[in-house]
Amino acid sequence: MWVTMAASPEMRASDGDRDKVASVLREHYAQGRLTVEEFDERLERLYTSKTYGELATLTSDLPGVDLRNLPDVAEQRRQKELAERKKRKDLVEHWSFWAVASSINWVIWFIIGATDGFDFPYPWPLWVMGPWGAILLVGTIATKLGWDDKS
């Protein structure tokens, strides 16, 4: 079946069009319609194709797909980048709150010790820093390893 792309097969295809056809081929490969060799061969031909007609021949024996309804690969990449940036910002924010709270506790501890003739009490700020820091560390590792993905 023919993949719907444009009115004229002689029209020149863009990189975005080639990316969309590549995603169609990946999907058909994942579903078992193409062997590894067929998939590799079609990808090679895909990136040397210049027109919509050449792109259409790569998917002509596969179930029909309207390429205009496929998500734009560049947009997907941009969304993923934004999500990664937000995760990094959130991590920095969480660690910043931890650092500020820990610093305030240590300043209080120091003031208590300094006003008591430099006889410093038990380092109780560790009880604030430790558990909170451990939880943040586990969350940071989970984020870096992708364990927090909801997909």
mmCIF file of C-alpha atoms in Angstrom:
data_model
loop_
_atom_site.group_PDB
_atom_site.id
_atom_site.type_symbol
_atom_site.label_atom_id
_atom_site.label_comp_id
_atom_site.label_asym_id
_atom_site.label_seq_id
_atom_site.Cartn_x
_atom_site.Cartn_y
_atom_site.Cartn_z
ATOM 1 C CA MET A 1 0.000 0.000 0.000
ATOM 2 C CA TRP A 2 1.180 3.490 -0.846
ATOM 3 C CA VAL A 3 2.217 5.911 1.924
ATOM 4 C CA THR A 4 0.376 9.199 1.639
ATOM 5 C CA MET A 5 2.864 12.055 1.551
ATOM 6 C CA ALA A 6 2.296 14.621 -1.164
ATOM 7 C CA ALA A 7 0.284 15.258 -4.291
ATOM 8 C CA SER A 8 3.258 14.788 -6.602
ATOM 9 C CA PRO A 9 5.864 11.998 -6.344
ATOM 10 C CA GLU A 10 8.387 14.229 -8.150
ATOM 11 C CA MET A 11 8.428 16.793 -5.330
ATOM 12 C CA ARG A 12 11.654 16.974 -3.360
ATOM 13 C CA ALA A 13 11.558 15.459 0.133
ATOM 14 C CA SER A 14 12.961 17.161 3.215
ATOM 15 C CA ASP A 15 15.057 15.734 6.041
ATOM 16 C CA GLY A 16 11.927 15.779 8.192
ATOM 17 C CA ASP A 17 10.103 13.650 5.594
ATOM 18 C CA ARG A 18 12.984 11.166 5.604
ATOM 19 C CA ASP A 19 12.901 11.077 9.419
ATOM 20 C CA LYS A 20 9.183 10.292 9.345
ATOM 21 C CA VAL A 21 9.683 7.430 6.865
ATOM 22 C CA ALA A 22 12.551 6.152 9.029
ATOM 23 C CA SER A 23 10.201 6.050 12.016
ATOM 24 C CA VAL A 24 7.647 4.131 9.925
ATOM 25 C CA LEU A 25 10.308 1.634 8.896
ATOM 26 C CA ARG A 26 11.458 1.253 12.519
ATOM 27 C CA GLU A 27 7.879 0.583 13.594
ATOM 28 C CA HIS A 28 7.365 -2.045 10.897
ATOM 29 C CA TYR A 29 10.722 -3.619 11.774
ATOM 30 C CA ALA A 30 9.721 -3.716 15.460
ATOM 31 C CA GLN A 31 6.461 -5.431 14.494
ATOM 32 C CA GLY A 32 8.366 -8.079 12.530
ATOM 33 C CA ARG A 33 7.333 -7.063 9.031
ATOM 34 C CA LEU A 34 10.945 -6.432 7.977
ATOM 35 C CA THR A 35 14.075 -8.502 8.536
ATOM 36 C CA VAL A 36 17.284 -6.886 9.727
ATOM 37 C CA GLU A 37 18.713 -7.001 6.209
ATOM 38 C CA GLU A 38 15.579 -5.461 4.647
ATOM 39 C CA PHE A 39 15.480 -2.760 7.306
ATOM 40 C CA ASP A 40 19.174 -1.864 6.812
ATOM 41 C CA GLU A 41 18.805 -1.838 3.020
ATOM 42 C CA ARG A 42 15.732 0.403 3.160
ATOM 43 C CA LEU A 43 17.418 2.807 5.565
ATOM 44 C CA GLU A 44 20.388 3.118 3.202
ATOM 45 C CA ARG A 45 18.041 3.845 0.300
ATOM 46 C CA LEU A 46 15.995 6.184 2.486
ATOM 47 C CA TYR A 47 18.835 8.584 3.197
ATOM 48 C CA THR A 48 19.809 8.772 -0.487
ATOM 49 C CA SER A 49 16.221 9.366 -1.642
ATOM 50 C CA LYS A 50 15.455 12.801 -3.012
ATOM 51 C CA THR A 51 11.745 12.746 -3.916
ATOM 52 C CA TYR A 52 8.487 11.711 -2.316
ATOM 53 C CA GLY A 53 8.128 9.020 -4.968
ATOM 54 C CA GLU A 54 11.431 7.437 -3.951
ATOM 55 C CA LEU A 55 10.366 7.538 -0.301
ATOM 56 C CA ALA A 56 7.007 5.971 -1.137
ATOM 57 C CA THR A 57 8.641 2.968 -2.821
ATOM 58 C CA LEU A 58 10.360 2.137 0.483
ATOM 59 C CA THR A 59 7.013 1.572 2.194
ATOM 60 C CA SER A 60 4.852 0.494 -0.767
ATOM 61 C CA ASP A 61 4.671 -3.156 0.361
ATOM 62 C CA LEU A 62 3.873 -2.255 3.984
ATOM 63 C CA PRO A 63 0.462 -1.452 5.498
ATOM 64 C CA GLY A 64 -0.523 2.127 4.760
ATOM 65 C CA VAL A 65 0.594 4.961 6.924
ATOM 66 C CA ASP A 66 -0.302 8.602 6.481
ATOM 67 C CA LEU A 67 2.986 10.391 7.132
ATOM 68 C CA ARG A 68 1.195 13.680 7.788
ATOM 69 C CA ASN A 69 -0.332 12.147 10.929
ATOM 70 C CA LEU A 70 2.961 10.894 12.330
ATOM 71 C CA PRO A 71 4.581 12.899 15.121
ATOM 72 C CA ASP A 72 7.469 15.062 14.016
ATOM 73 C CA VAL A 73 10.782 13.497 15.095
ATOM 74 C CA ALA A 74 12.369 16.899 15.732
ATOM 75 C CA GLU A 75 9.433 17.867 17.963
ATOM 76 C CA GLN A 76 9.779 14.617 19.913
ATOM 77 C CA ARG A 77 13.486 15.325 20.422
ATOM 78 C CA ARG A 78 12.710 18.856 21.590
ATOM 79 C CA GLN A 79 10.114 17.598 24.074
ATOM 80 C CA LYS A 80 12.570 15.035 25.428
ATOM 81 C CA GLU A 81 15.247 17.727 25.790
ATOM 82 C CA LEU A 82 12.836 19.977 27.680
ATOM 83 C CA ALA A 83 11.913 17.132 30.032
ATOM 84 C CA GLU A 84 15.597 16.396 30.700
ATOM 85 C CA ARG A 85 16.280 20.074 31.359
ATOM 86 C CA LYS A 86 13.373 20.210 33.822
ATOM 87 C CA LYS A 87 14.689 17.132 35.655
ATOM 88 C CA ARG A 88 18.142 18.723 35.994
ATOM 89 C CA LYS A 89 16.602 21.986 37.234
ATOM 90 C CA ASP A 90 14.499 20.091 39.787
ATOM 91 C CA LEU A 91 17.554 18.202 41.048
ATOM 92 C CA VAL A 92 19.541 21.422 41.464
ATOM 93 C CA GLU A 93 16.594 22.986 43.273
ATOM 94 C CA HIS A 94 16.216 20.055 45.695
ATOM 95 C CA TRP A 95 19.936 19.935 46.466
ATOM 96 C CA SER A 96 19.984 23.722 46.946
ATOM 97 C CA PHE A 97 17.212 23.559 49.553
ATOM 98 C CA TRP A 98 19.108 20.778 51.313
ATOM 99 C CA ALA A 99 22.345 22.807 51.295
ATOM 100 C CA VAL A 100 20.652 25.950 52.646
ATOM 101 C CA ALA A 101 18.830 24.055 55.416
ATOM 102 C CA SER A 102 22.006 22.174 56.339
ATOM 103 C CA SER A 103 24.025 25.395 56.427
ATOM 104 C CA ILE A 104 21.479 27.106 58.672
ATOM 105 C CA ASN A 105 21.569 24.141 61.075
ATOM 106 C CA TRP A 106 25.384 24.192 61.203
ATOM 107 C CA VAL A 107 25.415 27.956 61.822
ATOM 108 C CA ILE A 108 22.979 27.474 64.724
ATOM 109 C CA TRP A 109 25.114 24.618 66.061
ATOM 110 C CA PHE A 110 28.252 26.791 65.816
ATOM 111 C CA ILE A 111 26.589 29.769 67.541
ATOM 112 C CA ILE A 112 25.440 27.507 70.390
ATOM 113 C CA GLY A 113 28.962 26.126 70.787
ATOM 114 C CA ALA A 114 30.666 29.513 70.479
ATOM 115 C CA THR A 115 28.414 31.152 73.075
ATOM 116 C CA ASP A 116 29.042 28.259 75.454
ATOM 117 C CA GLY A 117 32.793 28.921 75.659
ATOM 118 C CA PHE A 118 33.562 26.917 72.514
ATOM 119 C CA ASP A 119 32.195 23.790 74.159
ATOM 120 C CA PHE A 120 30.403 22.451 71.097
ATOM 121 C CA PRO A 121 27.407 20.160 71.601
ATOM 122 C CA TYR A 122 26.739 16.858 69.876
ATOM 123 C CA PRO A 123 26.677 17.466 66.047
ATOM 124 C CA TRP A 124 22.898 17.213 65.764
ATOM 125 C CA PRO A 125 22.770 18.861 62.290
ATOM 126 C CA LEU A 126 23.946 15.503 60.931
ATOM 127 C CA TRP A 127 20.503 14.111 61.839
ATOM 128 C CA VAL A 128 18.945 16.716 59.571
ATOM 129 C CA MET A 129 21.477 16.395 56.767
ATOM 130 C CA GLY A 130 21.872 12.614 56.748
ATOM 131 C CA PRO A 131 18.390 11.218 56.098
ATOM 132 C CA TRP A 132 17.352 14.092 53.857
ATOM 133 C CA GLY A 133 20.611 13.831 51.899
ATOM 134 C CA ALA A 134 20.259 10.052 51.578
ATOM 135 C CA ILE A 135 16.760 10.420 50.162
ATOM 136 C CA LEU A 136 17.967 13.075 47.714
ATOM 137 C CA LEU A 137 20.901 10.876 46.688
ATOM 138 C CA VAL A 138 18.641 7.918 45.933
ATOM 139 C CA GLY A 139 16.310 10.215 43.973
ATOM 140 C CA THR A 140 19.236 11.677 42.038
ATOM 141 C CA ILE A 141 20.591 8.241 41.146
ATOM 142 C CA ALA A 142 17.127 7.069 40.131
ATOM 143 C CA THR A 143 16.725 10.119 37.905
ATOM 144 C CA LYS A 144 20.146 9.677 36.287
ATOM 145 C CA LEU A 145 19.474 5.973 35.627
ATOM 146 C CA GLY A 146 15.996 6.669 34.260
ATOM 147 C CA TRP A 147 14.163 4.747 37.005
ATOM 148 C CA ASP A 148 11.816 7.655 37.538
ATOM 149 C CA ASP A 149 10.436 7.589 33.974
ATOM 150 C CA LYS A 150 6.700 7.208 33.926
ATOM 151 C CA SER A 151 6.643 5.761 30.424
#
